Amino acid sequence: METTRQRIADRLREGPATASDLGETLSLPTPVVYDHVEHVSRSVADDGDDAELLVAPPECRDCGFDGFDDPINEPSRCPECKSERIEEPAFVIR
């Protein structure tokens, strides 16, 4: 039986997904998915098979800002325009 992190890694090898996508697919709350993705990132880097977790960073839907400090997180608001309309980061393993 696969662990939750193995299932997340397998899903991300199939193509890009947001934490919400993964949470819906695996029946997990979104904040829990973010915790698991951080661990998956380290595991993939340590595997030695040249795979890596790639992140399309969160982006403000109003001003386009994408320079958030922690790309493996969903910020609550944009530091530039203070908008709360933030696009989730997307993850993929390649």
Tab-separated table of N, CA and C in Angstrom:
chain	number	residue	atom	x	y	z
A	1	MET	N	0.839	-1.177	0.000
A	1	MET	CA	0.000	0.000	0.000
A	1	MET	C	0.891	1.250	0.000
A	2	GLU	N	0.569	2.192	-0.859
A	2	GLU	CA	1.356	3.414	-0.999
A	2	GLU	C	1.033	4.408	0.111
A	3	THR	N	2.043	5.170	0.494
A	3	THR	CA	1.818	6.243	1.456
A	3	THR	C	1.191	7.430	0.724
A	4	THR	N	0.698	8.361	1.497
A	4	THR	CA	0.114	9.574	0.912
A	4	THR	C	1.151	10.311	0.077
A	5	ARG	N	2.371	10.394	0.577
A	5	ARG	CA	3.421	11.106	-0.168
A	5	ARG	C	3.771	10.389	-1.462
A	6	GLN	N	3.760	9.075	-1.449
A	6	GLN	CA	4.016	8.327	-2.687
A	6	GLN	C	2.900	8.568	-3.693
A	7	ARG	N	1.662	8.628	-3.214
A	7	ARG	CA	0.525	8.885	-4.119
A	7	ARG	C	0.609	10.291	-4.699
A	8	ILE	N	1.023	11.262	-3.878
A	8	ILE	CA	1.194	12.627	-4.380
A	8	ILE	C	2.300	12.667	-5.430
A	9	ALA	N	3.432	12.035	-5.148
A	9	ALA	CA	4.542	12.010	-6.101
A	9	ALA	C	4.123	11.335	-7.404
A	10	ASP	N	3.405	10.234	-7.309
A	10	ASP	CA	2.933	9.541	-8.519
A	10	ASP	C	2.022	10.444	-9.342
A	11	ARG	N	1.131	11.145	-8.665
A	11	ARG	CA	0.210	12.048	-9.370
A	11	ARG	C	0.977	13.190	-10.040
A	12	LEU	N	1.998	13.724	-9.363
A	12	LEU	CA	2.763	14.831	-9.935
A	12	LEU	C	3.666	14.381	-11.079
A	13	ARG	N	3.982	13.120	-11.143
A	13	ARG	CA	4.740	12.595	-12.292
A	13	ARG	C	3.858	12.514	-13.540
A	14	GLU	N	2.537	12.466	-13.334
A	14	GLU	CA	1.594	12.405	-14.462
A	14	GLU	C	1.410	13.773	-15.120
A	15	GLY	N	1.594	14.845	-14.352
A	15	GLY	CA	1.404	16.192	-14.890
A	15	GLY	C	1.189	17.186	-13.780
A	16	PRO	N	1.117	18.479	-14.126
A	16	PRO	CA	0.982	19.531	-13.118
A	16	PRO	C	-0.336	19.437	-12.348
A	17	ALA	N	-0.268	19.848	-11.080
A	17	ALA	CA	-1.461	19.887	-10.236
A	17	ALA	C	-1.257	20.912	-9.125
A	18	THR	N	-2.340	21.530	-8.706
A	18	THR	CA	-2.301	22.437	-7.566
A	18	THR	C	-2.586	21.637	-6.299
A	19	ALA	N	-2.386	22.252	-5.152
A	19	ALA	CA	-2.691	21.584	-3.884
A	19	ALA	C	-4.177	21.261	-3.791
A	20	SER	N	-5.017	22.135	-4.319
A	20	SER	CA	-6.460	21.866	-4.324
A	20	SER	C	-6.784	20.647	-5.179
A	21	ASP	N	-6.138	20.556	-6.344
A	21	ASP	CA	-6.340	19.391	-7.217
A	21	ASP	C	-5.955	18.108	-6.488
A	22	LEU	N	-4.775	18.143	-5.860
A	22	LEU	CA	-4.288	16.957	-5.154
A	22	LEU	C	-5.187	16.621	-3.974
A	23	GLY	N	-5.626	17.631	-3.240
A	23	GLY	CA	-6.513	17.402	-2.109
A	23	GLY	C	-7.816	16.767	-2.525
A	24	GLU	N	-8.358	17.225	-3.640
A	24	GLU	CA	-9.611	16.663	-4.151
A	24	GLU	C	-9.412	15.222	-4.606
A	25	THR	N	-8.326	14.976	-5.315
A	25	THR	CA	-8.039	13.636	-5.820
A	25	THR	C	-7.792	12.639	-4.693
A	26	LEU	N	-7.063	13.081	-3.654
A	26	LEU	CA	-6.648	12.180	-2.581
A	26	LEU	C	-7.479	12.325	-1.309
A	27	SER	N	-8.525	13.144	-1.353
A	27	SER	CA	-9.405	13.378	-0.192
A	27	SER	C	-8.625	13.880	1.019
A	28	LEU	N	-7.829	14.925	0.792
A	28	LEU	CA	-7.040	15.538	1.857
A	28	LEU	C	-7.334	17.035	1.908
A	29	PRO	N	-7.261	17.642	3.093
A	29	PRO	CA	-7.389	19.100	3.162
A	29	PRO	C	-6.186	19.761	2.489
A	30	THR	N	-6.418	20.876	1.839
A	30	THR	CA	-5.361	21.573	1.106
A	30	THR	C	-4.143	21.893	1.971
A	31	PRO	N	-4.294	22.397	3.210
A	31	PRO	CA	-3.096	22.685	4.018
A	31	PRO	C	-2.235	21.440	4.273
A	32	VAL	N	-2.864	20.286	4.401
A	32	VAL	CA	-2.124	19.038	4.607
A	32	VAL	C	-1.336	18.692	3.351
A	33	VAL	N	-1.916	18.954	2.192
A	33	VAL	CA	-1.228	18.681	0.924
A	33	VAL	C	0.052	19.506	0.837
A	34	TYR	N	0.003	20.780	1.223
A	34	TYR	CA	1.204	21.623	1.182
A	34	TYR	C	2.320	21.032	2.050
A	35	ASP	N	1.965	20.521	3.233
A	35	ASP	CA	2.971	19.886	4.097
A	35	ASP	C	3.601	18.683	3.407
A	36	HIS	N	2.762	17.864	2.794
A	36	HIS	CA	3.269	16.673	2.108
A	36	HIS	C	4.132	17.046	0.902
A	37	VAL	N	3.739	18.074	0.165
A	37	VAL	CA	4.501	18.478	-1.027
A	37	VAL	C	5.913	18.910	-0.634
A	38	GLU	N	6.059	19.582	0.503
A	38	GLU	CA	7.406	19.959	0.957
A	38	GLU	C	8.271	18.724	1.173
A	39	HIS	N	7.719	17.697	1.776
A	39	HIS	CA	8.468	16.460	2.008
A	39	HIS	C	8.738	15.721	0.699
A	40	VAL	N	7.763	15.716	-0.190
A	40	VAL	CA	7.953	15.084	-1.504
A	40	VAL	C	9.095	15.767	-2.242
A	41	SER	N	9.175	17.090	-2.130
A	41	SER	CA	10.244	17.852	-2.775
A	41	SER	C	11.613	17.365	-2.314
A	42	ARG	N	11.773	17.185	-1.014
A	42	ARG	CA	13.055	16.703	-0.483
A	42	ARG	C	13.325	15.263	-0.905
A	43	SER	N	12.309	14.430	-0.888
A	43	SER	CA	12.481	13.021	-1.262
A	43	SER	C	12.901	12.879	-2.716
A	44	VAL	N	12.264	13.654	-3.578
A	44	VAL	CA	12.589	13.598	-5.007
A	44	VAL	C	14.031	14.036	-5.231
A	45	ALA	N	14.454	15.072	-4.525
A	45	ALA	CA	15.825	15.574	-4.669
A	45	ALA	C	16.849	14.557	-4.175
A	46	ASP	N	16.489	13.772	-3.162
A	46	ASP	CA	17.413	12.790	-2.585
A	46	ASP	C	17.438	11.454	-3.317
A	47	ASP	N	16.460	11.223	-4.210
A	47	ASP	CA	16.369	9.930	-4.899
A	47	ASP	C	17.529	9.664	-5.837
A	48	GLY	N	18.119	10.700	-6.380
A	48	GLY	CA	19.259	10.529	-7.270
A	48	GLY	C	18.896	10.068	-8.673
A	49	ASP	N	17.627	10.182	-9.065
A	49	ASP	CA	17.223	9.747	-10.406
A	49	ASP	C	17.024	10.927	-11.359
A	50	ASP	N	17.622	12.076	-11.029
A	50	ASP	CA	17.564	13.297	-11.831
A	50	ASP	C	16.172	13.910	-11.932
A	51	ALA	N	15.205	13.404	-11.188
A	51	ALA	CA	13.880	14.012	-11.163
A	51	ALA	C	13.911	15.185	-10.195
A	52	GLU	N	13.042	16.151	-10.433
A	52	GLU	CA	12.944	17.271	-9.519
A	52	GLU	C	11.510	17.776	-9.481
A	53	LEU	N	11.150	18.374	-8.353
A	53	LEU	CA	9.844	18.989	-8.217
A	53	LEU	C	9.947	20.411	-8.758
A	54	LEU	N	9.154	20.712	-9.754
A	54	LEU	CA	9.111	22.053	-10.322
A	54	LEU	C	7.856	22.759	-9.818
A	55	VAL	N	7.978	24.051	-9.561
A	55	VAL	CA	6.867	24.820	-9.015
A	55	VAL	C	6.590	26.030	-9.896
A	56	ALA	N	5.344	26.146	-10.348
A	56	ALA	CA	4.890	27.386	-10.972
A	56	ALA	C	4.385	28.221	-9.803
A	57	PRO	N	5.067	29.322	-9.466
A	57	PRO	CA	4.756	30.046	-8.226
A	57	PRO	C	3.350	30.635	-8.218
A	58	PRO	N	2.855	30.927	-7.008
A	58	PRO	CA	1.566	31.619	-6.926
A	58	PRO	C	1.667	32.966	-7.635
A	59	GLU	N	0.548	33.424	-8.157
A	59	GLU	CA	0.547	34.693	-8.888
A	59	GLU	C	-0.699	35.488	-8.548
A	60	CYS	N	-0.519	36.786	-8.352
A	60	CYS	CA	-1.644	37.665	-8.074
A	60	CYS	C	-2.461	37.827	-9.355
A	61	ARG	N	-3.742	37.598	-9.256
A	61	ARG	CA	-4.613	37.722	-10.433
A	61	ARG	C	-4.864	39.180	-10.806
A	62	ASP	N	-4.630	40.087	-9.864
A	62	ASP	CA	-4.887	41.501	-10.147
A	62	ASP	C	-3.686	42.220	-10.751
A	63	CYS	N	-2.487	42.044	-10.158
A	63	CYS	CA	-1.324	42.798	-10.655
A	63	CYS	C	-0.249	41.919	-11.287
A	64	GLY	N	-0.374	40.589	-11.181
A	64	GLY	CA	0.588	39.690	-11.809
A	64	GLY	C	1.830	39.402	-10.984
A	65	PHE	N	1.916	39.921	-9.774
A	65	PHE	CA	3.083	39.686	-8.918
A	65	PHE	C	3.259	38.188	-8.683
A	66	ASP	N	4.523	37.696	-8.859
A	66	ASP	CA	4.790	36.273	-8.629
A	66	ASP	C	6.087	36.051	-7.847
A	67	GLY	N	6.560	37.075	-7.145
A	67	GLY	CA	7.819	36.978	-6.414
A	67	GLY	C	7.639	36.633	-4.943
A	68	PHE	N	6.731	35.732	-4.663
A	68	PHE	CA	6.483	35.353	-3.274
A	68	PHE	C	7.688	34.630	-2.687
A	69	ASP	N	7.903	34.810	-1.377
A	69	ASP	CA	9.060	34.232	-0.688
A	69	ASP	C	9.074	32.710	-0.692
A	70	ASP	N	7.917	32.095	-0.509
A	70	ASP	CA	7.819	30.640	-0.395
A	70	ASP	C	6.887	30.119	-1.482
A	71	PRO	N	7.441	29.614	-2.588
A	71	PRO	CA	6.577	29.167	-3.680
A	71	PRO	C	5.764	27.918	-3.345
A	72	ILE	N	6.167	27.161	-2.314
A	72	ILE	CA	5.388	25.980	-1.924
A	72	ILE	C	4.479	26.389	-0.771
A	73	ASN	N	3.612	27.331	-1.057
A	73	ASN	CA	2.686	27.841	-0.059
A	73	ASN	C	1.643	28.663	-0.800
A	74	GLU	N	0.484	28.785	-0.213
A	74	GLU	CA	-0.530	29.642	-0.812
A	74	GLU	C	-0.662	30.899	0.033
A	75	PRO	N	-0.105	32.011	-0.440
A	75	PRO	CA	-0.184	33.249	0.336
A	75	PRO	C	-1.618	33.759	0.426
A	76	SER	N	-1.898	34.515	1.463
A	76	SER	CA	-3.257	35.016	1.653
A	76	SER	C	-3.512	36.312	0.896
A	77	ARG	N	-2.443	37.094	0.657
A	77	ARG	CA	-2.628	38.333	-0.089
A	77	ARG	C	-1.330	38.732	-0.786
A	78	CYS	N	-1.466	39.574	-1.766
A	78	CYS	CA	-0.337	40.066	-2.548
A	78	CYS	C	0.382	41.164	-1.777
A	79	PRO	N	1.714	41.079	-1.653
A	79	PRO	CA	2.438	42.147	-0.951
A	79	PRO	C	2.497	43.453	-1.747
A	80	GLU	N	2.256	43.384	-3.044
A	80	GLU	CA	2.315	44.581	-3.888
A	80	GLU	C	1.009	45.369	-3.858
A	81	CYS	N	-0.100	44.710	-4.184
A	81	CYS	CA	-1.378	45.430	-4.318
A	81	CYS	C	-2.380	45.079	-3.220
A	82	LYS	N	-2.004	44.141	-2.339
A	82	LYS	CA	-2.834	43.716	-1.196
A	82	LYS	C	-4.087	42.934	-1.606
A	83	SER	N	-4.169	42.548	-2.857
A	83	SER	CA	-5.300	41.751	-3.326
A	83	SER	C	-5.249	40.354	-2.695
A	84	GLU	N	-6.395	39.785	-2.490
A	84	GLU	CA	-6.481	38.412	-1.982
A	84	GLU	C	-6.773	37.417	-3.106
A	85	ARG	N	-6.777	37.905	-4.330
A	85	ARG	CA	-7.034	37.044	-5.491
A	85	ARG	C	-5.708	36.450	-5.975
A	86	ILE	N	-5.293	35.374	-5.328
A	86	ILE	CA	-4.003	34.758	-5.612
A	86	ILE	C	-4.224	33.390	-6.263
A	87	GLU	N	-3.581	33.190	-7.397
A	87	GLU	CA	-3.614	31.896	-8.085
A	87	GLU	C	-2.715	30.919	-7.335
A	88	GLU	N	-3.196	29.716	-7.127
A	88	GLU	CA	-2.409	28.700	-6.409
A	88	GLU	C	-1.155	28.310	-7.183
A	89	PRO	N	-0.105	27.924	-6.471
A	89	PRO	CA	1.056	27.371	-7.172
A	89	PRO	C	0.703	26.001	-7.749
A	90	ALA	N	1.373	25.645	-8.823
A	90	ALA	CA	1.178	24.322	-9.431
A	90	ALA	C	2.493	23.571	-9.343
A	91	PHE	N	2.401	22.271	-9.149
A	91	PHE	CA	3.578	21.417	-8.956
A	91	PHE	C	3.605	20.314	-10.021
A	92	VAL	N	4.834	19.893	-10.368
A	92	VAL	CA	5.012	18.766	-11.270
A	92	VAL	C	6.375	18.158	-10.991
A	93	ILE	N	6.489	16.863	-11.167
A	93	ILE	CA	7.794	16.183	-11.044
A	93	ILE	C	8.228	15.788	-12.431
A	94	ARG	N	9.426	16.239	-12.805
A	94	ARG	CA	9.996	15.902	-14.123
A	94	ARG	C	11.380	15.345	-13.947
